[in-house]
CSV table of C-alpha atoms in Angstrom, one decimal:
chain,number,residue,atom,x,y,z
A,1,MET,CA,0.0,0.0,0.0
A,2,PHE,CA,2.8,2.4,0.9
A,3,ARG,CA,4.7,1.5,-2.3
A,4,ARG,CA,1.6,2.4,-4.3
A,5,TYR,CA,1.2,5.8,-2.8
A,6,PHE,CA,5.0,6.5,-2.9
A,7,CYS,CA,5.2,5.6,-6.6
A,8,GLY,CA,2.2,7.8,-7.4
A,9,ALA,CA,3.6,10.7,-5.4
A,10,THR,CA,7.0,10.5,-7.1
A,11,SER,CA,5.4,10.3,-10.5
A,12,VAL,CA,3.3,13.4,-9.9
A,13,LEU,CA,6.3,15.2,-8.4
A,14,GLY,CA,8.5,14.2,-11.4
A,15,LEU,CA,5.9,15.6,-13.8
A,16,ALA,CA,5.5,18.8,-11.8
A,17,VAL,CA,9.2,19.7,-11.9
A,18,SER,CA,9.8,18.5,-15.5
A,19,PRO,CA,10.8,21.2,-18.0
A,20,ALA,CA,8.0,20.1,-20.3
A,21,ALA,CA,5.5,21.9,-18.0
A,22,ALA,CA,7.4,25.2,-18.5
A,23,VAL,CA,7.6,24.7,-22.3
A,24,ALA,CA,3.9,24.1,-22.4
A,25,CYS,CA,3.2,27.6,-20.9
A,26,PRO,CA,1.8,29.8,-23.7
A,27,TYR,CA,2.4,33.0,-21.7
A,28,CYS,CA,6.0,32.5,-20.7
A,29,ASP,CA,7.6,33.7,-24.0
A,30,SER,CA,5.1,36.6,-24.4
A,31,GLU,CA,5.7,40.1,-23.3
A,32,VAL,CA,3.1,39.8,-20.6
A,33,GLY,CA,4.8,36.7,-19.2
A,34,LYS,CA,8.1,38.5,-19.1
A,35,GLN,CA,6.5,41.4,-17.2
A,36,VAL,CA,4.9,39.0,-14.7
A,37,TRP,CA,8.2,37.2,-14.2
A,38,ALA,CA,10.0,40.6,-13.7
A,39,GLY,CA,7.3,41.6,-11.2
A,40,ILE,CA,7.7,38.4,-9.1
A,41,PHE,CA,11.5,38.1,-9.2
A,42,ASN,CA,12.4,41.7,-8.5
A,43,ASP,CA,14.6,43.2,-5.8
A,44,ASP,CA,11.9,42.6,-3.1
A,45,PHE,CA,11.6,38.9,-3.8
A,46,TRP,CA,13.3,37.7,-0.6
A,47,LEU,CA,11.5,40.3,1.6
A,48,ASN,CA,8.1,39.2,0.1
A,49,GLY,CA,9.0,35.5,0.6
A,50,VAL,CA,9.9,36.1,4.3
A,51,LEU,CA,6.7,38.1,4.9
A,52,THR,CA,4.6,35.5,3.1
A,53,THR,CA,6.0,32.6,5.3
A,54,LEU,CA,6.2,34.6,8.6
A,55,PRO,CA,2.7,33.4,9.8
A,56,ILE,CA,3.9,29.8,9.8
A,57,PRO,CA,6.4,30.0,12.7
A,58,VAL,CA,4.0,32.3,14.6
A,59,LEU,CA,1.2,29.7,14.3
A,60,LEU,CA,3.6,26.9,15.2
A,61,LEU,CA,4.6,28.8,18.3
A,62,ILE,CA,1.0,29.3,19.3
A,63,VAL,CA,0.1,25.6,18.7
A,64,GLY,CA,3.2,24.6,20.7
A,65,MET,CA,2.2,26.8,23.6
A,66,ILE,CA,-1.3,25.3,23.6
A,67,HIS,CA,0.0,21.8,23.4
A,68,PHE,CA,2.9,22.0,25.9
A,69,GLY,CA,1.8,24.9,28.0
A,70,LEU,CA,3.7,28.0,29.0
A,71,PRO,CA,7.3,27.4,29.8
A,72,TRP,CA,7.1,29.4,33.1
A,73,ALA,CA,3.7,28.0,34.3
A,74,GLY,CA,5.3,25.0,36.1
A,75,ASP,CA,7.7,27.1,38.1
A,76,ARG,CA,5.0,29.2,39.9
A,77,THR,CA,4.4,29.0,43.6
A,78,PRO,CA,0.9,30.0,44.9
A,79,PRO,CA,0.6,33.2,46.8
A,80,GLY,CA,1.4,32.8,50.5
A,81,ALA,CA,3.4,29.6,50.0
A,82,GLU,CA,7.0,29.4,51.0
A,83,GLU,CA,9.7,28.9,48.3
A,84,GLY,CA,10.0,25.2,47.4
A,85,GLN,CA,6.8,24.2,49.1
A,86,ALA,CA,4.4,22.1,47.1
A,87,PRO,CA,1.0,23.6,46.6
A,88,ALA,CA,-1.9,22.3,48.7
A,89,PRO,CA,-4.4,20.0,46.9
A,90,ILE,CA,-7.5,21.6,45.6
A,91,SER,CA,-9.8,19.4,47.7
A,92,PRO,CA,-8.1,17.7,50.6
A,93,GLY,CA,-8.9,14.0,51.0
A,94,SER,CA,-10.1,13.6,47.4
A,95,GLU,CA,-9.2,10.3,45.8
A,96,ARG,CA,-9.1,9.4,42.2
A,97,VAL,CA,-12.4,7.9,41.1
A,98,PRO,CA,-12.1,5.3,38.3
A,99,LEU,CA,-13.9,6.1,35.1
A,100,GLU,CA,-16.8,3.9,33.9
A,101,SER,CA,-14.6,2.5,31.2
A,102,GLU,CA,-12.1,1.4,33.8
A,103,HIS,CA,-14.5,-0.6,35.9
A,104,VAL,CA,-13.8,-4.3,35.6
A,105,THR,CA,-16.7,-6.6,36.0
A,106,GLN,CA,-16.0,-9.8,37.8
A,107,LYS,CA,-17.5,-12.9,36.5
A,108,PRO,CA,-19.4,-14.9,39.1
A,109,GLU,CA,-17.7,-18.1,40.1
A,110,GLU,CA,-19.1,-21.1,38.5
A,111,ASN,CA,-20.2,-23.9,40.8
A,112,VAL,CA,-18.3,-27.0,39.8
A,113,LYS,CA,-19.9,-30.2,41.0
């Protein structure tokens, strides 16, 4: 299955980067095509490329902060606590209650005669 998708992806990629696709462009050799090319690949090309891709690292940073949490959140001590003292539990004496999916039903013992 992997081989099938890999072969298909490499075939599409090979056709996409082949020079035949560029030769097939009817506008590339025209005056309009040359003006478009000059407008894209001008002196501001790298600045435009950086500004275009800038949202990607910002979004990755936001997603990482949501997934992993803030880096300084684990080092906080609650107000009124001494340095190095663990925070008090939210509700003292609370124990973990197993979820319904964690309950194990026991089979009744079969009477063997």
